Amino acid sequence: VTIIGIILSTALICAVAGVFSSFQKTIVKSYEKEPGNFHVNYKNVPEHEIKYIINNREVEKFFYTQDVGYSKLSGSKNENKPYLHLMEYDEVALREGGVHLISGRLPKNSNELLISKHIETNGGVKYNVGDKIKIKVGKRMSNGEELDESNPFNYEVYNEEKQEYESNKNTETIENTVQREFTIVGVIQRLSYQVETYNSPGYTVITLMDNINERSNVYVKYKNPRKAYNLIKDVQKVDKMDEIYRGKYNLLVNTELLMFSGVARSEGTMNVVYGLIAIVIGIIIVASVFVIRNSFAISVSERMKQIGMISSVGATKKQIKKSVLYEGFILGIIGIPLGILSGVFATYILI
């Protein structure tokens, strides 16, 4: 009975720890898929400064994406999303950057295109795999300023001449256009909010990157997540990377992935989870101690006659105590390994 109590107690502790560990790894994998398998995204990095980010022994992997430009989407029924936003991904980014195929395949060259299902469901424009499309890609401009994803299509800007606010859509144009022809090879789910925000003026479409342009988005995953925030600070301190420090281009940290990897600037969520697990395991341990102690007490009381006989032939209290502890050690040697195996098996069944 004592061995069974030890087995059950150990199995409970292992099962709770195992289920929690599995939950944590599941959440981490989900955030590696969406928004992507990276710790930090350095945005709009000049080509000559990329080396200060990727040439670090703590970097496990990296990949690139590039914003090419915008093209008008004919027939869009969403007046706030009248564009296609063309982006280029390298081969690693297509695998690790949160791209999820619904149908078709990934592009193999820069003449093939992935389109978002969101174009059909939200914009009312349907494309099929195999379709060929021609688009004029250029820069979004308004009153001489270039606009990007952070600028919605329909937002108010101050007109100094009229001294009043007016919608930018009245002044926005696509300039410096280049005509490109693509074959649609795949349909993907809408990209994460980190790539296509909810106020984005365009539906993101992706082609394969041929070469790195003047500025690229560099996604980095570090070997040790716990060093991520310190490594970001180190990059910011590099003299030749002072553009990041001064905010000329920014960075985006995959905080959810880091948090569930056990690292975050605000660790409140994980502290709550760890606290709950500690309380549950603590309750199991306290209950187990009382159960096993009572089992021992009953076992000893039933053998008082034997202990009395041993004492009568000269055994000291120390020797009797040592005998009982030795018995407990033997029970532990049998019960604990069996409990661990039972806990692992129970975790496997639960999962």
Coordinates of N, CA and C in Angstrom, one line a residue, residues 63-181:
F63 N 16.2 35.5 -41.8 CA 15.7 35.6 -43.2 C 15.3 37.0 -43.5
Y64 N 15.0 37.2 -44.8 CA 14.7 38.6 -45.3 C 13.3 38.7 -45.9
T65 N 12.7 39.9 -45.8 CA 11.6 40.2 -46.6 C 11.8 41.7 -47.1
Q66 N 11.1 42.0 -48.2 CA 11.3 43.4 -48.7 C 9.9 43.9 -49.2
D67 N 9.7 45.2 -48.9 CA 8.5 45.9 -49.4 C 8.8 46.4 -50.8
V68 N 8.1 45.9 -51.8 CA 8.4 46.3 -53.2 C 7.5 47.6 -53.5
G69 N 6.2 47.5 -53.2 CA 5.4 48.7 -53.5 C 3.9 48.3 -53.6
Y70 N 3.1 49.2 -54.1 CA 1.7 49.1 -54.1 C 1.2 49.2 -55.6
S71 N 0.1 48.5 -55.8 CA -0.6 48.5 -57.1 C -2.1 48.6 -56.8
K72 N -2.8 49.3 -57.7 CA -4.3 49.4 -57.5 C -4.9 48.1 -57.8
L73 N -5.9 47.7 -56.9 CA -6.6 46.5 -57.1 C -8.0 46.8 -57.7
S74 N -8.1 46.4 -59.0 CA -9.4 46.7 -59.7 C -10.5 45.9 -59.1
G75 N -11.6 46.6 -58.8 CA -12.8 45.9 -58.3 C -12.9 45.7 -56.8
S76 N -12.0 46.3 -56.1 CA -12.0 46.1 -54.6 C -13.3 46.7 -54.0
K77 N -14.0 45.9 -53.2 CA -15.2 46.4 -52.6 C -15.0 47.0 -51.2
N78 N -13.7 46.9 -50.8 CA -13.4 47.6 -49.5 C -12.7 48.9 -49.8
E79 N -13.4 50.0 -49.6 CA -12.9 51.3 -50.0 C -11.6 51.7 -49.2
N80 N -11.4 51.1 -48.0 CA -10.2 51.4 -47.3 C -9.0 50.5 -47.6
K81 N -9.2 49.5 -48.5 CA -8.1 48.7 -49.0 C -8.1 48.6 -50.5
P82 N -7.7 49.6 -51.2 CA -7.8 49.6 -52.6 C -6.6 49.1 -53.4
Y83 N -5.6 48.6 -52.6 CA -4.3 48.2 -53.2 C -4.0 46.7 -53.0
L84 N -3.0 46.3 -53.9 CA -2.2 45.1 -53.6 C -0.9 45.6 -53.1
H85 N -0.4 45.0 -52.0 CA 0.9 45.3 -51.4 C 1.9 44.2 -51.8
L86 N 2.8 44.5 -52.7 CA 3.7 43.4 -53.2 C 4.9 43.4 -52.2
M87 N 5.2 42.1 -51.8 CA 6.4 41.9 -50.9 C 7.2 40.8 -51.5
E88 N 8.5 40.8 -51.2 CA 9.4 39.7 -51.7 C 9.9 39.0 -50.4
Y89 N 9.8 37.6 -50.4 CA 10.3 36.8 -49.3 C 11.5 35.9 -49.9
D90 N 12.5 35.7 -49.1 CA 13.5 34.7 -49.5 C 13.0 33.3 -49.2
E91 N 13.7 32.3 -49.6 CA 13.2 30.9 -49.4 C 13.0 30.6 -47.9
V92 N 13.9 31.1 -47.1 CA 13.7 30.8 -45.6 C 12.5 31.4 -45.1
A93 N 12.2 32.7 -45.5 CA 11.1 33.4 -45.0 C 9.8 32.7 -45.5
L94 N 9.8 32.2 -46.7 CA 8.6 31.5 -47.1 C 8.3 30.3 -46.2
R95 N 9.3 29.6 -45.6 CA 9.1 28.5 -44.7 C 8.9 28.9 -43.3
E96 N 9.6 30.0 -42.8 CA 9.6 30.3 -41.4 C 8.8 31.6 -41.1
G97 N 8.4 32.3 -42.1 CA 7.8 33.7 -41.9 C 6.3 33.8 -41.8
G98 N 5.7 32.7 -41.4 CA 4.2 32.8 -41.1 C 3.4 32.7 -42.4
V99 N 3.9 32.1 -43.4 CA 3.2 31.9 -44.7 C 2.5 30.5 -44.6
H100 N 1.1 30.5 -44.7 CA 0.4 29.3 -44.6 C -0.4 29.0 -45.9
L101 N 0.0 28.0 -46.7 CA -0.7 27.7 -47.9 C -2.1 27.1 -47.7
I102 N -3.1 27.6 -48.5 CA -4.4 27.0 -48.5 C -4.5 26.1 -49.7
S103 N -3.9 26.5 -50.8 CA -3.9 25.7 -52.1 C -2.7 26.1 -52.9
G104 N -2.3 25.3 -53.8 CA -1.2 25.6 -54.7 C 0.1 25.3 -54.1
R105 N 1.2 26.0 -54.4 CA 2.5 25.8 -53.9 C 3.2 27.2 -53.7
L106 N 4.4 27.1 -53.2 CA 5.2 28.3 -53.0 C 5.9 28.7 -54.3
P107 N 6.2 30.0 -54.4 CA 6.8 30.5 -55.7 C 8.3 30.0 -55.7
K108 N 8.7 29.7 -57.0 CA 10.1 29.2 -57.2 C 10.9 30.3 -57.9
N109 N 10.3 31.3 -58.3 CA 11.1 32.4 -59.0 C 10.3 33.7 -58.8
S110 N 10.9 34.8 -59.2 CA 10.3 36.1 -59.0 C 9.1 36.5 -60.0
N111 N 8.8 35.5 -60.8 CA 7.6 35.7 -61.7 C 6.4 35.0 -61.2
E112 N 6.5 34.3 -60.1 CA 5.4 33.6 -59.5 C 4.9 34.3 -58.2
L113 N 3.6 34.1 -58.0 CA 3.0 35.0 -56.9 C 2.1 34.2 -56.0
L114 N 2.1 34.5 -54.7 CA 1.2 34.0 -53.7 C 0.2 35.1 -53.4
I115 N -1.1 34.8 -53.4 CA -2.1 35.8 -53.1 C -2.9 35.4 -51.9
S116 N -3.4 36.4 -51.2 CA -4.1 36.1 -49.9 C -5.6 35.8 -50.2
K117 N -6.1 34.8 -49.4 CA -7.5 34.5 -49.5 C -8.4 35.7 -49.1
H118 N -7.7 36.6 -48.3 CA -8.4 37.8 -47.8 C -8.9 38.7 -49.0
I119 N -8.2 38.6 -50.1 CA -8.6 39.4 -51.3 C -10.0 39.1 -51.7
E120 N -10.3 37.8 -51.7 CA -11.6 37.3 -52.1 C -12.7 37.6 -51.0
T121 N -12.3 37.2 -49.7 CA -13.3 37.2 -48.6 C -13.6 38.7 -48.2
N122 N -12.6 39.5 -48.3 CA -12.8 40.9 -47.8 C -12.9 41.9 -48.9
G123 N -12.2 41.7 -50.0 CA -12.2 42.7 -51.1 C -13.1 42.3 -52.2
G124 N -13.6 41.1 -52.2 CA -14.6 40.7 -53.2 C -14.0 40.4 -54.6
V125 N -12.7 40.3 -54.7 CA -12.0 40.0 -56.0 C -11.4 38.6 -55.9
K126 N -11.8 37.8 -56.9 CA -11.4 36.4 -56.8 C -10.3 36.1 -57.9
Y127 N -9.2 35.5 -57.4 CA -8.2 35.0 -58.3 C -8.0 33.5 -58.1
N128 N -7.6 32.8 -59.1 CA -7.4 31.3 -59.0 C -6.0 31.0 -59.3
V129 N -5.5 29.9 -58.8 CA -4.2 29.4 -59.1 C -4.1 29.1 -60.6
G130 N -3.0 29.6 -61.2 CA -2.8 29.5 -62.6 C -3.1 30.8 -63.4
D131 N -3.9 31.7 -62.7 CA -4.2 33.0 -63.4 C -2.9 33.8 -63.6
K132 N -2.9 34.6 -64.7 CA -1.8 35.5 -64.9 C -2.3 36.9 -64.7
I133 N -1.6 37.7 -64.0 CA -2.0 39.1 -63.7 C -0.9 40.1 -64.0
K134 N -1.3 41.2 -64.5 CA -0.3 42.3 -64.8 C -0.6 43.5 -63.8
I135 N 0.4 43.9 -63.1 CA 0.1 45.0 -62.1 C 1.2 46.1 -62.3
K136 N 0.8 47.3 -62.0 CA 1.8 48.4 -62.0 C 2.1 48.8 -60.6
V137 N 3.4 48.5 -60.2 CA 3.8 48.6 -58.8 C 4.6 49.9 -58.6
G138 N 4.3 50.7 -57.6 CA 5.0 51.9 -57.3 C 4.9 52.3 -55.9
K139 N 5.3 53.5 -55.6 CA 5.3 54.0 -54.2 C 4.0 54.8 -54.0
R140 N 3.5 54.7 -52.8 CA 2.3 55.5 -52.3 C 2.9 56.9 -51.9
M141 N 2.3 57.9 -52.5 CA 2.7 59.3 -52.2 C 1.5 60.1 -51.9
S142 N 1.7 61.0 -50.9 CA 0.7 62.0 -50.6 C 1.4 63.3 -50.2
N143 N 1.1 64.4 -50.9 CA 1.7 65.7 -50.6 C 3.2 65.6 -50.6
G144 N 3.8 64.8 -51.4 CA 5.3 64.7 -51.5 C 5.9 63.8 -50.5
E145 N 5.1 63.1 -49.7 CA 5.7 62.2 -48.7 C 5.3 60.7 -49.1
E146 N 6.3 59.8 -48.9 CA 6.0 58.4 -49.1 C 5.3 57.8 -48.0
L147 N 4.3 57.0 -48.3 CA 3.5 56.3 -47.3 C 3.8 54.8 -47.2
D148 N 3.6 54.2 -46.1 CA 3.8 52.8 -45.9 C 2.6 52.1 -45.3
E149 N 2.9 50.9 -44.7 CA 1.8 50.1 -44.1 C 1.2 50.8 -42.9
S150 N 2.0 51.6 -42.2 CA 1.5 52.3 -41.0 C 0.5 53.4 -41.3
N151 N 0.4 53.8 -42.6 CA -0.5 54.8 -43.0 C -1.7 54.2 -43.7
P152 N -2.9 54.3 -43.0 CA -4.1 53.8 -43.6 C -4.5 54.6 -44.9
F153 N -5.3 54.0 -45.7 CA -5.7 54.7 -46.9 C -6.5 56.0 -46.7
N154 N -7.5 55.8 -45.8 CA -8.4 56.9 -45.5 C -8.1 57.5 -44.1
Y155 N -7.2 58.4 -44.0 CA -7.0 59.1 -42.7 C -6.8 60.6 -43.0
E156 N -7.0 61.4 -42.0 CA -7.0 62.8 -42.2 C -5.6 63.4 -42.0
V157 N -5.3 64.3 -42.9 CA -4.0 65.1 -42.8 C -4.3 66.6 -42.8
Y158 N -3.4 67.4 -42.2 CA -3.7 68.8 -42.1 C -3.2 69.5 -43.4
N159 N -4.1 70.2 -44.0 CA -3.8 71.0 -45.2 C -3.5 72.4 -44.7
E160 N -2.2 72.8 -44.9 CA -1.8 74.1 -44.4 C -2.4 75.3 -45.2
E161 N -2.6 75.0 -46.5 CA -3.1 76.1 -47.3 C -4.6 76.4 -47.0
K162 N -5.4 75.3 -46.8 CA -6.8 75.4 -46.4 C -7.0 75.6 -44.9
Q163 N -5.9 75.3 -44.2 CA -6.0 75.3 -42.7 C -7.1 74.5 -42.2
E164 N -7.2 73.2 -42.7 CA -8.2 72.3 -42.2 C -7.7 70.9 -42.5
Y165 N -8.3 69.9 -41.8 CA -8.0 68.5 -42.0 C -8.8 68.0 -43.2
E166 N -8.1 67.2 -44.0 CA -8.8 66.5 -45.1 C -8.3 65.1 -45.3
S167 N -9.1 64.3 -46.0 CA -8.7 62.9 -46.1 C -7.6 62.8 -47.1
N168 N -6.6 61.9 -46.7 CA -5.4 61.7 -47.6 C -5.8 61.1 -48.9
K169 N -6.9 60.3 -48.9 CA -7.3 59.6 -50.2 C -7.5 60.6 -51.3
N170 N -7.8 61.8 -51.0 CA -8.0 62.8 -52.1 C -6.7 63.2 -52.7
T171 N -5.6 63.1 -52.0 CA -4.3 63.5 -52.5 C -3.3 62.3 -52.8
E172 N -3.7 61.1 -52.4 CA -2.8 60.0 -52.5 C -2.7 59.5 -54.0
T173 N -1.5 59.2 -54.4 CA -1.2 58.6 -55.8 C -0.2 57.5 -55.7
I174 N -0.1 56.7 -56.7 CA 0.9 55.7 -56.9 C 1.9 56.2 -57.9
E175 N 3.1 56.4 -57.5 CA 4.1 57.0 -58.4 C 5.3 56.1 -58.7
N176 N 6.1 56.4 -59.7 CA 7.2 55.6 -60.1 C 6.9 54.2 -60.4
T177 N 5.8 53.9 -61.1 CA 5.3 52.6 -61.3 C 6.2 51.8 -62.3
V178 N 6.2 50.5 -62.0 CA 6.9 49.5 -62.9 C 5.9 48.4 -63.2
Q179 N 5.6 48.1 -64.4 CA 4.7 47.0 -64.7 C 5.4 45.7 -64.6
R180 N 4.7 44.8 -63.9 CA 5.2 43.4 -63.7 C 4.1 42.4 -64.0
E181 N 4.5 41.3 -64.5 CA 3.5 40.2 -64.8 C 3.8 39.0 -64.0

